[in-house]
Coordinates of C-alpha atoms in Angstrom, one line a residue:
X1 CA -25.1 -15.7 53.7
X2 CA -26.4 -18.6 55.7
X3 CA -29.0 -19.3 53.1
X4 CA -26.4 -19.4 50.4
X5 CA -24.3 -21.8 52.4
X6 CA -27.3 -24.0 53.1
X7 CA -28.2 -24.0 49.5
X8 CA -24.6 -25.0 48.5
X9 CA -24.6 -27.9 51.0
X10 CA -27.9 -29.2 49.9
X11 CA -26.9 -29.0 46.2
X12 CA -23.7 -30.9 47.0
X13 CA -25.5 -33.6 48.9
X14 CA -28.1 -34.0 46.1
X15 CA -25.3 -34.3 43.5
X16 CA -23.6 -37.0 45.5
X17 CA -26.7 -39.0 46.0
X18 CA -28.2 -38.8 42.5
X19 CA -27.5 -42.5 41.9
X20 CA -27.4 -43.6 45.5
X21 CA -30.2 -46.1 44.8
X22 CA -28.4 -47.5 41.8
X23 CA -25.9 -50.3 42.4
X24 CA -23.5 -51.4 39.6
X25 CA -22.1 -54.9 39.8
X26 CA -18.8 -55.2 37.9
X27 CA -17.7 -58.6 36.7
X28 CA -14.2 -59.2 35.3
X29 CA -13.2 -61.5 32.5
X30 CA -11.6 -65.0 32.3
X31 CA -8.4 -65.4 34.3
X32 CA -8.5 -61.9 35.6
X33 CA -9.4 -60.3 39.0
X34 CA -11.5 -57.4 40.1
X35 CA -8.4 -55.2 40.0
X36 CA -8.9 -55.1 36.2
X37 CA -12.2 -53.2 36.8
X38 CA -11.0 -50.7 39.4
X39 CA -10.8 -47.7 37.0
X40 CA -14.4 -48.2 36.0
X41 CA -15.5 -48.7 39.6
X42 CA -13.8 -45.5 40.8
X43 CA -15.3 -43.5 38.0
X44 CA -18.8 -44.7 38.7
X45 CA -18.3 -44.0 42.4
X46 CA -17.4 -40.5 41.5
X47 CA -20.7 -40.2 39.7
X48 CA -22.6 -41.3 42.8
X49 CA -23.2 -44.9 42.0
X50 CA -22.8 -47.7 44.5
X51 CA -20.4 -50.3 43.1
X52 CA -19.8 -53.9 43.8
X53 CA -16.5 -54.8 42.1
X54 CA -16.9 -58.5 42.6
X55 CA -14.0 -61.0 42.4
X56 CA -14.7 -64.6 41.4
X57 CA -12.6 -67.6 40.6
X58 CA -13.2 -67.6 36.8
X59 CA -11.1 -70.7 36.1
X60 CA -12.6 -72.9 38.9
X61 CA -16.0 -73.9 37.5
X62 CA -18.4 -74.1 34.5
X63 CA -20.2 -70.9 33.4
X64 CA -23.5 -72.1 34.9
X65 CA -21.9 -72.8 38.3
X66 CA -20.0 -69.5 38.3
X67 CA -23.1 -67.5 37.4
X68 CA -25.4 -69.1 39.9
X69 CA -22.9 -69.0 42.8
X70 CA -21.3 -65.7 42.4
X71 CA -23.9 -63.4 40.9
X72 CA -26.2 -64.3 43.7
X73 CA -23.4 -63.3 46.2
X74 CA -22.8 -60.1 44.3
X75 CA -26.5 -59.2 44.4
X76 CA -26.5 -59.5 48.1
X77 CA -23.9 -56.8 48.4
X78 CA -26.2 -54.2 46.8
X79 CA -28.6 -52.3 49.0
X80 CA -32.2 -53.5 49.2
X81 CA -34.5 -51.9 46.7
X82 CA -31.6 -50.5 44.7
X83 CA -31.7 -50.7 40.9
X84 CA -29.2 -53.2 39.7
X85 CA -26.9 -52.5 36.8
X86 CA -24.1 -54.7 35.5
X87 CA -20.8 -53.7 33.8
X88 CA -18.9 -56.7 32.5
X89 CA -15.8 -57.7 30.6
X90 CA -15.5 -60.7 28.4
X91 CA -16.6 -63.8 30.3
X92 CA -18.4 -61.6 32.8
X93 CA -21.0 -60.8 30.2
X94 CA -21.8 -64.4 29.5
X95 CA -22.2 -65.0 33.3
X96 CA -24.9 -62.3 33.3
X97 CA -26.7 -63.9 30.3
X98 CA -26.5 -67.3 32.0
X99 CA -27.9 -66.0 35.2
X100 CA -30.7 -64.0 33.6
X101 CA -31.5 -67.1 31.4
X102 CA -32.5 -68.9 34.6
X103 CA -33.4 -66.1 37.1
X104 CA -35.2 -62.8 37.2
X105 CA -33.8 -59.7 38.8
X106 CA -36.9 -57.5 39.7
X107 CA -35.0 -54.3 39.9
X108 CA -32.7 -54.9 36.9
X109 CA -31.5 -51.7 35.2
X110 CA -29.0 -51.7 32.4
X111 CA -26.1 -54.0 31.3
X112 CA -23.0 -52.8 29.6
X113 CA -20.7 -55.6 28.2
X114 CA -17.1 -55.0 27.1
X115 CA -15.7 -57.4 24.5
X116 CA -18.2 -60.2 25.3
X117 CA -18.0 -63.4 23.2
X118 CA -21.7 -63.4 22.7
X119 CA -21.4 -65.7 19.7
X120 CA -18.3 -67.5 21.1
X121 CA -14.7 -67.1 19.9
X122 CA -12.9 -68.9 17.2
X123 CA -9.8 -68.7 19.5
X124 CA -11.5 -71.4 21.6
X125 CA -12.4 -73.5 18.6
X126 CA -8.8 -73.5 17.5
X127 CA -6.9 -73.8 20.8
X128 CA -9.2 -76.0 23.0
X129 CA -7.2 -79.1 22.1
X130 CA -3.9 -77.5 22.7
X131 CA -2.0 -79.1 25.6
X132 CA -2.5 -77.1 28.8
X133 CA -5.3 -74.9 27.4
X134 CA -8.0 -76.5 29.6
X135 CA -5.8 -76.4 32.6
X136 CA -4.9 -72.7 32.1
X137 CA -8.4 -71.5 31.2
X138 CA -10.5 -73.8 33.3
X139 CA -13.9 -75.4 32.5
X140 CA -15.5 -72.0 31.5
X141 CA -13.0 -71.4 28.8
X142 CA -14.0 -74.6 27.0
X143 CA -17.6 -73.5 26.8
X144 CA -16.9 -70.3 24.8
X145 CA -16.5 -71.7 21.3
X146 CA -18.7 -70.8 18.3
X147 CA -20.4 -74.2 17.9
X148 CA -24.1 -74.9 18.6
X149 CA -23.2 -76.6 21.8
X150 CA -21.4 -73.7 23.3
X151 CA -22.9 -71.9 26.2
X152 CA -23.3 -68.5 24.5
X153 CA -25.2 -70.2 21.6
X154 CA -27.8 -71.7 24.0
X155 CA -28.7 -68.5 26.0
X156 CA -30.9 -66.8 23.4
X157 CA -31.3 -63.0 22.7
X158 CA -31.2 -60.3 25.3
X159 CA -34.5 -59.4 27.0
X160 CA -32.9 -56.6 29.0
X161 CA -31.4 -53.2 28.3
X162 CA -28.0 -54.0 26.8
X163 CA -25.2 -51.9 25.4
X164 CA -22.1 -53.6 24.0
X165 CA -18.6 -52.1 23.4
X166 CA -16.4 -54.0 21.0
X167 CA -12.7 -53.4 20.4
X168 CA -11.0 -53.3 17.0
X169 CA -7.4 -53.3 17.9
X170 CA -5.2 -56.2 18.8
X171 CA -1.8 -56.7 20.5
X172 CA -2.0 -60.4 19.8
X173 CA -1.1 -60.8 16.2
X174 CA -1.1 -64.6 16.5
X175 CA -4.6 -65.0 17.9
X176 CA -5.9 -62.4 15.5
X177 CA -5.1 -64.7 12.6
X178 CA -7.7 -67.1 14.0
X179 CA -10.4 -64.4 14.0
X180 CA -12.4 -63.1 11.1
X181 CA -12.6 -59.4 10.1
X182 CA -12.1 -56.8 12.9
X183 CA -11.2 -58.1 16.3
X184 CA -9.7 -57.2 19.7
X185 CA -7.3 -60.1 19.8
X186 CA -9.7 -62.5 21.5
X187 CA -13.2 -61.8 20.1
X188 CA -14.3 -60.6 16.6
X189 CA -16.4 -57.5 16.5
X190 CA -19.3 -59.4 14.9
X191 CA -19.2 -62.1 17.7
X192 CA -19.7 -59.5 20.4
X193 CA -23.2 -58.6 19.0
X194 CA -26.4 -60.1 20.4
X195 CA -29.9 -60.0 19.2
X196 CA -32.1 -57.7 21.3
X197 CA -29.2 -55.4 22.3
X198 CA -30.1 -51.7 22.6
X199 CA -26.8 -50.3 21.2
X200 CA -23.4 -51.4 20.0
X201 CA -20.2 -49.4 19.3
X202 CA -16.8 -50.3 18.2
X203 CA -13.8 -48.5 19.6
X204 CA -10.0 -48.7 18.8
X205 CA -9.2 -50.6 22.0
X206 CA -7.8 -54.0 22.8
X207 CA -9.4 -56.9 24.7
X208 CA -7.1 -57.0 27.7
X209 CA -6.9 -53.3 28.3
X210 CA -10.3 -51.8 27.1
X211 CA -11.5 -51.6 30.8
X212 CA -8.9 -48.9 31.4
X213 CA -9.6 -46.7 28.4
X214 CA -11.1 -43.3 29.2
X215 CA -13.4 -43.3 26.2
X216 CA -14.8 -46.7 27.1
X217 CA -15.4 -45.6 30.7
X218 CA -17.2 -42.5 29.4
X219 CA -19.4 -44.5 27.1
X220 CA -20.3 -46.9 30.0
X221 CA -21.5 -43.9 32.1
X222 CA -23.4 -42.5 29.1
X223 CA -25.3 -45.8 28.6
X224 CA -26.1 -46.3 32.3
X225 CA -27.6 -42.8 32.3
X226 CA -29.3 -42.7 28.9
X227 CA -29.7 -46.3 27.7
X228 CA -27.6 -45.6 24.6
X229 CA -24.0 -44.6 23.8
X230 CA -23.0 -41.1 22.9
X231 CA -23.3 -39.7 19.3
X232 CA -19.7 -38.6 19.4
X233 CA -17.9 -40.5 16.7
X234 CA -14.5 -39.3 17.7
X235 CA -12.5 -42.4 18.7
X236 CA -9.6 -42.2 21.2
X237 CA -6.5 -44.2 20.7
X238 CA -5.4 -46.7 23.4
X239 CA -3.0 -45.1 25.8
X240 CA -1.3 -48.2 27.1
X241 CA 2.2 -48.9 25.9
X242 CA 3.2 -52.4 24.9
X243 CA 6.5 -54.3 24.6
X244 CA 7.7 -56.1 21.5
X245 CA 6.9 -59.4 23.3
X246 CA 3.3 -58.3 23.6
X247 CA 3.1 -57.5 19.9
X248 CA 4.7 -60.7 18.7
X249 CA 3.5 -63.3 21.1
X250 CA 0.4 -61.6 22.5
X251 CA -0.7 -61.3 26.1
X252 CA -2.5 -64.6 25.9
X253 CA 0.9 -66.4 26.3
X254 CA 2.3 -64.2 29.1
X255 CA 2.6 -65.6 32.5
X256 CA 0.0 -64.1 34.9
X257 CA 1.3 -61.4 37.1
X258 CA -0.8 -62.7 40.0
X259 CA -3.0 -65.7 40.5
X260 CA -6.2 -65.4 38.5
X261 CA -5.0 -62.2 36.8
X262 CA -3.8 -63.2 33.3
X263 CA -4.4 -61.0 30.3
X264 CA -7.5 -62.7 29.0

């Protein structure tokens, strides 16, 4: 009986520490906070990963300054000698590309990006001159266009293990008219892609809420473990309910519920 109990305790301890040397840094998107990534963080902790759900002032500085300042700080919160993974939403993915463009992370593992504007966004091209846009989005928002001078265009292909999840549904019918083909309301599916990526999937989720979708979270865990997304082609529907105001005006124009936590 004692041997059985000991075996059970050892098995439980092993299962809880399977990824104890793997640290996942989560980076939220533009005008959001780390609260938007809590569902992902909790799920990864349940799997045994160490997570750093890092909050940064996305509207305060340029992409280069944000990346150099805050990714360095996030890295210091991971245990020494841990493998470093990243899970990002939107702008967060561009910060990782910017950082890796100028810096090496010796123990870098895998990167999963959700709705990243890897080729920029036509939304920025069309709205950047709109009164109040720069003030609302900050310096980084102006650097996410599709032109050759945009930051994403200058960062080159991925030279790291990268999986990208794009969304194909939108609650922002106005902004979607500015985007070609399939889009998530902020970024077209095509513009999420990046040369050198390991895998790419498109799911029926929206830009502001994809981080809370169960299928998205499941695919994140699959990629971190296997370096690819699952072969399951069944796509789940978004479970979030929306108001008519969401559908007509889009979350882009809603007032943030808290500082630095708008639906972007």
